[in-house]
Short mmCIF file of C-alpha atoms in Angstrom, two decimals:
data_model
loop_
_atom_site.label_atom_id
_atom_site.label_comp_id
_atom_site.label_asym_id
_atom_site.label_seq_id
_atom_site.Cartn_x
_atom_site.Cartn_y
_atom_site.Cartn_z
CA MET M 1 -15.21 -27.41 53.97
CA PRO M 2 -11.89 -25.55 54.19
CA LEU M 3 -10.40 -28.57 55.98
CA ALA M 4 -11.46 -30.84 53.11
CA LEU M 5 -10.13 -28.33 50.57
CA GLY M 6 -6.81 -28.21 52.40
CA SER M 7 -6.56 -32.00 52.44
CA TRP M 8 -6.96 -32.09 48.65
CA ALA M 9 -4.72 -29.10 47.96
CA PRO M 10 -1.40 -30.96 47.53
CA ASP M 11 -2.72 -33.24 44.74
CA LEU M 12 -5.51 -31.09 43.35
CA MET M 13 -3.77 -29.78 40.23
CA THR M 14 -1.01 -32.35 39.79
CA LYS M 15 -2.19 -35.97 40.11
CA TRP M 16 -3.55 -36.11 36.53
CA PHE M 17 0.00 -35.54 35.20
CA VAL M 18 1.37 -38.26 37.50
CA TYR M 19 -1.01 -40.88 36.06
CA GLY M 20 -1.15 -39.34 32.59
CA ILE M 21 -4.11 -38.45 30.38
CA SER M 22 -4.84 -38.66 26.66
CA ILE M 23 -6.26 -35.65 24.84
CA GLY M 24 -7.09 -36.27 21.19
CA GLY M 25 -4.45 -38.99 20.89
CA LEU M 26 -1.84 -36.86 22.67
CA LYS M 27 -0.53 -38.59 25.80
CA LEU M 28 0.43 -36.24 28.62
CA LYS M 29 2.40 -37.82 31.48
CA ALA M 30 5.36 -36.89 33.64
CA SER M 31 8.58 -38.60 32.48
CA ASP M 32 9.42 -39.33 36.13
CA PRO M 33 6.05 -39.32 37.99
CA ALA M 34 7.51 -39.73 41.51
CA GLN M 35 10.02 -36.91 40.95
CA PHE M 36 7.32 -34.64 39.47
CA HIS M 37 4.78 -35.43 42.19
CA ARG M 38 6.98 -35.29 45.27
CA GLY M 39 10.34 -33.89 44.16
CA TRP M 40 12.19 -30.70 43.40
CA PRO M 41 12.44 -29.79 40.55
CA GLY M 42 8.79 -30.77 40.38
CA VAL M 43 5.66 -29.91 42.37
CA GLY M 44 6.72 -31.73 45.54
CA PHE M 45 6.63 -28.43 47.44
CA THR M 46 2.81 -28.77 47.45
CA HIS M 47 3.36 -31.46 50.11
CA SER M 48 5.36 -29.16 52.40
CA LEU M 49 4.31 -27.41 55.62
CA ILE M 50 5.30 -23.99 54.27
CA PHE M 51 3.01 -24.40 51.23
CA GLY M 52 0.07 -24.88 53.61
CA VAL M 53 1.07 -21.81 55.63
CA VAL M 54 1.35 -19.63 52.50
CA LEU M 55 -2.03 -20.75 51.12
CA ALA M 56 -3.68 -20.36 54.55
CA LEU M 57 -2.35 -16.80 54.84
CA ILE M 58 -3.64 -15.98 51.33
CA LEU M 59 -7.02 -17.49 52.25
CA TRP M 60 -7.11 -15.45 55.47
CA ARG M 61 -6.29 -12.27 53.54
CA VAL M 62 -8.78 -12.93 50.70
CA CYS M 63 -11.71 -14.38 52.70
CA GLY M 64 -11.00 -12.55 55.96
CA SER M 65 -11.81 -15.72 57.90
CA LYS M 66 -9.36 -17.04 60.49
CA ILE M 67 -11.33 -20.27 60.89
CA TRP M 68 -11.08 -20.95 57.12
CA ALA M 69 -7.33 -20.32 57.18
CA ILE M 70 -6.67 -22.57 60.19
CA SER M 71 -8.98 -25.35 58.95
CA PHE M 72 -7.34 -25.27 55.51
CA LEU M 73 -3.90 -25.45 57.16
CA ILE M 74 -4.89 -28.49 59.27
CA GLY M 75 -6.18 -30.29 56.16
CA GLN M 76 -3.08 -29.53 54.07
CA TRP M 77 -0.71 -30.50 56.90
CA ALA M 78 -2.65 -33.74 57.48
CA HIS M 79 -2.13 -34.69 53.80
CA ALA M 80 1.57 -33.72 53.79
CA LEU M 81 2.22 -35.61 57.04
CA THR M 82 0.25 -38.70 55.96
CA ASP M 83 2.22 -38.97 52.71
CA THR M 84 5.45 -39.27 54.70
CA GLY M 85 4.17 -42.79 55.42
CA ASP M 86 5.04 -44.13 51.94
CA THR M 87 8.36 -45.08 50.36
CA VAL M 88 8.96 -41.71 48.64
CA GLY M 89 7.75 -39.40 51.40
CA THR M 90 7.42 -35.63 51.26
CA MET M 91 9.70 -32.60 51.42
CA LEU M 92 7.98 -31.56 54.63
CA PHE M 93 10.49 -28.82 55.46
CA PHE M 94 10.80 -27.39 51.94
CA PRO M 95 12.92 -25.46 50.82
CA TRP M 96 14.99 -28.20 52.47
CA THR M 97 14.55 -30.80 49.71
CA LEU M 98 15.06 -33.81 51.97
CA HIS M 99 12.28 -36.43 51.65
CA ILE M 100 10.97 -37.54 55.02
CA HIS M 101 9.61 -41.07 54.59
CA LEU M 102 8.59 -43.81 56.99
CA ASN M 103 8.45 -46.54 54.28
CA ALA M 104 5.22 -47.98 55.75
CA TRP M 105 3.54 -48.51 52.36
CA ALA M 106 4.66 -48.57 48.72
CA TYR M 107 4.52 -45.49 46.49
CA ALA M 108 3.35 -46.76 43.10
CA GLY M 109 2.01 -43.64 41.35
CA GLN M 110 4.41 -44.24 38.44
CA THR M 111 2.69 -47.57 37.65
CA GLY M 112 -0.58 -45.89 36.61
CA ARG M 113 -3.86 -45.07 38.34
CA LEU M 114 -5.36 -48.56 38.56
CA ARG M 115 -2.24 -50.47 39.62
CA ASP M 116 -1.50 -47.69 42.12
CA ALA M 117 -5.01 -48.11 43.55
CA GLY M 118 -4.55 -51.91 43.67
CA ALA M 119 -1.25 -51.51 45.54
CA TYR M 120 -2.45 -48.80 47.91
CA PHE M 121 -5.56 -50.74 48.91
CA SER M 122 -3.45 -53.84 49.58
CA GLY M 123 -0.99 -52.29 51.99
CA LEU M 124 -0.74 -50.36 55.25
CA GLY M 125 -1.88 -47.12 53.56
CA ALA M 126 -5.38 -48.54 53.34
CA VAL M 127 -5.17 -49.69 56.97
CA TRP M 128 -4.24 -46.15 58.02
CA ASP M 129 -7.29 -44.85 56.09
CA ALA M 130 -9.44 -47.45 57.85
CA VAL M 131 -8.26 -46.17 61.25
CA TRP M 132 -9.70 -42.73 60.39
CA ILE M 133 -12.95 -44.23 59.07
CA VAL M 134 -13.44 -46.16 62.33
CA TYR M 135 -12.59 -43.01 64.32
CA GLY M 136 -15.19 -41.12 62.26
CA LEU M 137 -17.82 -43.80 62.95
CA PHE M 138 -17.09 -43.65 66.69
CA SER M 139 -17.56 -39.88 66.48
CA TRP M 140 -20.94 -40.24 64.71
CA ARG M 141 -22.44 -37.42 66.79
CA VAL M 142 -20.50 -34.82 64.79
CA LEU M 143 -22.50 -35.90 61.73
CA THR M 144 -25.92 -35.32 63.32
CA ARG M 145 -28.18 -32.42 62.41
CA SER M 146 -28.14 -31.03 65.96
CA TYR M 147 -24.32 -30.94 66.06
CA PHE M 148 -24.23 -29.28 62.64
CA GLU M 149 -26.74 -26.62 63.65
CA ARG M 150 -25.23 -25.97 67.08
CA HIS M 151 -21.50 -26.03 66.35
CA ILE M 152 -20.66 -26.04 62.64
CA TYR M 153 -23.24 -23.66 61.23
CA THR M 154 -22.61 -21.07 63.94
CA ALA M 155 -18.81 -21.23 63.74
CA ASP M 156 -18.46 -20.46 60.03
CA ARG M 157 -20.24 -17.51 58.43
CA SER M 158 -20.10 -19.13 54.95
CA TRP M 159 -22.92 -21.53 55.97
CA THR M 160 -25.20 -18.55 56.66
CA VAL M 161 -24.29 -17.07 53.28
CA MET M 162 -25.07 -20.36 51.49
CA ASN M 163 -28.29 -20.70 53.51
CA ARG M 164 -29.62 -17.65 51.66
CA VAL M 165 -29.67 -19.78 48.49
CA VAL M 166 -30.27 -23.36 49.70
CA SER M 167 -31.97 -24.98 52.69
CA VAL M 168 -30.23 -26.24 55.83
CA GLY M 169 -31.08 -29.78 54.66
CA ALA M 170 -28.90 -29.32 51.57
CA LEU M 171 -26.10 -27.78 53.66
CA LEU M 172 -26.24 -30.76 56.01
CA VAL M 173 -25.77 -33.11 53.04
CA LEU M 174 -22.85 -30.96 51.89
CA TYR M 175 -21.33 -31.15 55.39
CA ARG M 176 -21.68 -34.94 55.51
CA ALA M 177 -20.44 -35.45 51.93
CA ALA M 178 -16.71 -35.56 52.72
CA PHE M 179 -17.12 -38.44 55.22
CA PHE M 180 -19.60 -40.19 52.92
CA TYR M 181 -17.24 -39.89 49.94
CA GLY M 182 -14.11 -40.93 51.85
CA THR M 183 -15.73 -44.00 53.41
CA SER M 184 -17.64 -45.16 50.31
CA ARG M 185 -14.59 -44.65 48.13
CA TRP M 186 -12.44 -46.71 50.50
CA ILE M 187 -14.94 -49.60 50.48
CA ALA M 188 -15.40 -49.42 46.69
CA TRP M 189 -11.66 -49.45 45.89
CA THR M 190 -11.10 -52.26 48.40
CA LEU M 191 -13.82 -54.35 46.73
CA TRP M 192 -12.49 -53.46 43.29
CA ALA M 193 -8.92 -54.46 44.26
CA HIS M 194 -9.72 -57.66 46.16
CA ALA M 195 -13.14 -58.98 45.14
CA ILE M 196 -12.88 -58.13 41.42
CA HIS M 197 -9.13 -58.11 40.60
CA HIS M 198 -7.73 -60.30 43.41
CA TYR M 199 -4.67 -58.18 44.16
CA PRO M 200 -2.92 -59.96 47.08
CA TYR M 201 -2.90 -58.24 50.47
CA ASP M 202 0.58 -57.51 51.82
CA LEU M 203 0.35 -55.71 55.16
CA SER M 204 4.08 -55.97 55.87
CA TRP M 205 6.11 -52.78 56.41
CA GLY M 206 6.78 -51.17 53.01
CA GLY M 207 4.31 -53.43 51.23
CA PRO M 208 2.85 -54.53 49.01
CA HIS M 209 6.14 -55.89 47.74
CA TRP M 210 4.62 -57.29 44.54
CA VAL M 211 4.52 -53.76 43.10
CA ASP M 212 7.59 -51.98 41.73
CA ALA M 213 7.65 -49.14 44.28
CA ALA M 214 9.54 -45.87 43.95
CA HIS M 215 11.93 -45.11 46.83
CA SER M 216 13.72 -42.13 48.32
CA PRO M 217 17.23 -42.70 49.66
CA PRO M 218 17.39 -43.68 53.34
CA LEU M 219 17.87 -40.85 55.84
CA THR M 220 21.36 -40.33 57.24
CA TRP M 221 21.96 -39.64 60.97
CA PRO M 222 22.83 -35.94 60.40
CA GLN M 223 19.54 -35.59 58.45
CA VAL M 224 17.60 -37.23 61.30
CA ALA M 225 19.33 -34.85 63.74
CA GLY M 226 18.28 -31.91 61.50
CA ILE M 227 14.65 -33.08 61.51
CA VAL M 228 14.67 -33.52 65.31
CA GLY M 229 16.20 -30.03 65.63
CA ILE M 230 13.49 -28.40 63.47
CA VAL M 231 10.66 -30.23 65.29
CA THR M 232 12.14 -29.30 68.71
CA LEU M 233 12.49 -25.66 67.65
CA GLY M 234 8.90 -25.62 66.37
CA LEU M 235 7.57 -27.13 69.61
CA ALA M 236 9.63 -24.70 71.72
CA ILE M 237 8.26 -21.69 69.79
CA ALA M 238 4.69 -23.05 70.12
CA LEU M 239 5.12 -23.58 73.90
CA LEU M 240 6.65 -20.11 74.42
CA GLU M 241 3.81 -18.51 72.43
CA HIS M 242 1.23 -20.51 74.41
CA GLY M 243 2.80 -19.33 77.69
CA ARG M 244 2.94 -15.70 76.49
CA ARG M 245 -0.75 -15.79 75.55
CA ARG M 246 -1.72 -17.33 78.88
CA ARG M 247 0.23 -14.68 80.79
CA ALA M 248 -1.35 -11.93 78.67
CA ARG M 249 -4.80 -13.39 79.39
CA ASN M 250 -4.19 -13.40 83.15
CA GLU M 251 -2.39 -10.05 83.30
CA ARG M 252 -4.32 -7.32 85.13
CA VAL M 253 -4.72 -4.15 83.08
CA VAL M 254 -5.66 -0.71 84.41
CA PHE M 255 -9.04 0.51 83.12
CA PRO M 256 -10.67 3.86 84.03
CA CYS M 257 -13.89 3.29 86.01
CA GLU M 258 -16.68 3.72 83.50
CA CYS M 259 -18.94 5.59 85.90
CA GLY M 260 -16.85 8.69 85.23
CA CYS M 261 -15.39 8.99 88.79
CA ARG M 262 -11.80 9.15 87.39
CA GLU M 263 -10.66 6.26 89.56
CA VAL M 264 -9.10 3.14 88.06
CA VAL M 265 -9.99 -0.57 88.12
CA LYS M 266 -7.53 -3.46 87.63
CA LEU M 267 -9.03 -6.33 85.64
CA THR M 268 -7.82 -9.09 83.30
CA LYS M 269 -9.05 -8.80 79.70
CA ALA M 270 -11.16 -11.92 80.25
CA GLU M 271 -12.83 -10.36 83.32
CA TYR M 272 -13.43 -7.13 81.38
CA GLN M 273 -15.13 -9.07 78.56
CA THR M 274 -17.23 -11.15 80.96
CA VAL M 275 -18.50 -8.13 82.88
CA GLY M 276 -18.80 -6.03 79.71
CA GLY M 277 -16.97 -3.03 81.20
CA ALA M 278 -14.87 -1.79 84.13
CA TRP M 279 -16.49 -0.43 87.28
CA LEU M 280 -15.29 -0.08 90.87
CA GLU M 281 -17.36 -2.02 93.37
CA GLY M 282 -20.55 -0.09 94.03
CA HIS M 283 -20.09 2.03 90.89
CA GLU M 284 -21.95 -0.33 88.52
CA PRO M 285 -24.82 1.13 86.49
CA GLY M 286 -28.06 0.93 88.46
CA ASP M 287 -26.26 0.67 91.80
CA ASP M 288 -27.65 3.16 94.36
CA ARG M 289 -24.17 3.80 95.73
CA ALA M 290 -22.85 4.82 92.27
CA PRO M 291 -21.70 8.45 92.04
CA SER M 292 -23.73 10.75 89.83
CA GLY M 293 -23.09 10.24 86.14
CA ALA M 294 -23.09 6.43 86.39
CA MET F 15 -27.08 -44.24 71.62
CA PRO F 16 -28.56 -42.76 68.44
CA SER F 17 -32.30 -42.09 68.38
CA ARG F 18 -34.67 -43.93 66.02
CA ARG F 19 -34.78 -40.93 63.73
CA GLN F 20 -30.97 -40.72 63.63
CA LEU F 21 -30.79 -44.44 62.84
CA ALA F 22 -33.29 -44.00 60.01
CA VAL F 23 -31.20 -41.16 58.56
CA ALA F 24 -28.04 -43.28 58.88
CA LEU F 25 -29.75 -46.19 57.11
CA GLY F 26 -30.67 -43.86 54.25
CA TYR F 27 -27.02 -42.87 53.89
CA VAL F 28 -25.92 -46.52 54.06
CA ALA F 29 -28.34 -47.36 51.24
CA ALA F 30 -27.04 -44.40 49.22
CA ALA F 31 -23.48 -45.59 49.88
CA ALA F 32 -24.31 -49.14 48.75
CA VAL F 33 -25.54 -47.86 45.38
CA TYR F 34 -22.55 -45.49 45.06
CA ILE F 35 -20.14 -48.36 45.81
CA ALA F 36 -21.87 -50.69 43.34
CA ILE F 37 -21.58 -48.09 40.56
CA GLY F 38 -18.00 -47.25 41.58
CA VAL F 39 -16.78 -50.84 41.55
CA SER F 40 -18.07 -51.41 38.02
CA TYR F 41 -17.12 -47.96 36.73
CA THR F 42 -14.10 -46.67 38.70
CA ASP F 43 -14.14 -43.19 37.09
CA PHE F 44 -17.19 -42.58 39.31
CA LEU F 45 -14.93 -42.84 42.37
CA LEU F 46 -12.27 -40.39 41.25
CA SER F 47 -13.93 -37.05 41.89
CA TYR F 48 -15.30 -35.77 45.18
CA PHE F 49 -17.61 -33.50 43.21
CA VAL F 50 -19.22 -36.48 41.47
CA GLY F 51 -19.73 -38.03 44.93
CA LEU F 52 -21.15 -34.76 46.25
CA GLY F 53 -23.49 -34.39 43.27
CA TYR F 54 -24.68 -37.96 43.71
CA LEU F 55 -25.30 -37.47 47.44
CA LEU F 56 -27.13 -34.17 46.94
CA LEU F 57 -29.33 -35.91 44.40
CA VAL F 58 -30.23 -38.96 46.49
CA ALA F 59 -30.16 -37.49 50.00
CA TRP F 60 -31.67 -34.07 49.37
CA LEU F 61 -33.18 -33.43 45.92
CA VAL F 62 -35.10 -36.70 45.51
CA PRO F 63 -36.50 -36.75 49.09
CA ALA F 64 -37.43 -33.05 48.77
CA GLY F 65 -39.16 -33.75 45.43
CA VAL F 66 -41.04 -36.73 46.88
CA ARG F 67 -42.16 -34.67 49.90
CA ARG F 68 -43.44 -31.95 47.57
CA LEU F 69 -45.36 -34.47 45.45
CA PHE F 70 -47.11 -36.31 48.30
#
């Protein structure tokens, strides 16, 4: 659930203003939809990595759940990274306002909801979605009841809380709903675009070219060097932290023997947790050789 | 390979998806909100089967 929430977070409050809505004859729409949606000034920061980190930290603080925070972050980052695939891209490293864009498919939000859907489901964006649907189908075991009960339900306390109100059957439907919705929606829009409205497919890079796409300026070499530098720095920090954690896990710490003999035992934290305490050999509870007091 | 029971469950979801897609293609507003999709799925994959089981 938090992963799905995170994946919607960048567009959740803003997409309506990109496409525009009418309320009582009053038309509300951004004057420059692409700038509003992905730019600065605008709400483009919602598609940045830092926005995901900030929201995940708030979620962690408010809900007290690390798994919710991390899952939310993965979902939000997946959305922000995926949107770099179009011709406008995202300000991934906001407050650096550079748009990182791969130009694989056309950004056509400014053309309105239906034409945007027609364009998106005619280009490589829809192919990229299809890759994830196929991957989901290959991983069908994660959608089974036994997987849900063994791994999902036990990992996240919120399922137990909801189970006080509704049955596990309803929770299982809730768990499966995101994949059901994503897949059905993809098929429905594809049929709508190609079987009903006959939008032409254009799977070339940057397509479909029949739509008037919005574009960000091409990246310069110094900008590419800046991106490579940030990514390298991020990877280096992650690797150093990983190494530090591994060393800490394997480091032997001095514990007082818990039998009360005042001698010490050297164990790693993992060994301590596995055994459930620190005892010298022969000093374990119930051992005949243990000194008195054990 | 999935068991017979798992295949039967999957077929139920495929049937639910077919109806959802048919409605969505003719009325695209139905496709816009995840919560509409969730409500639909809860209705056809949980509430209706639970109601039928209670009746018979």
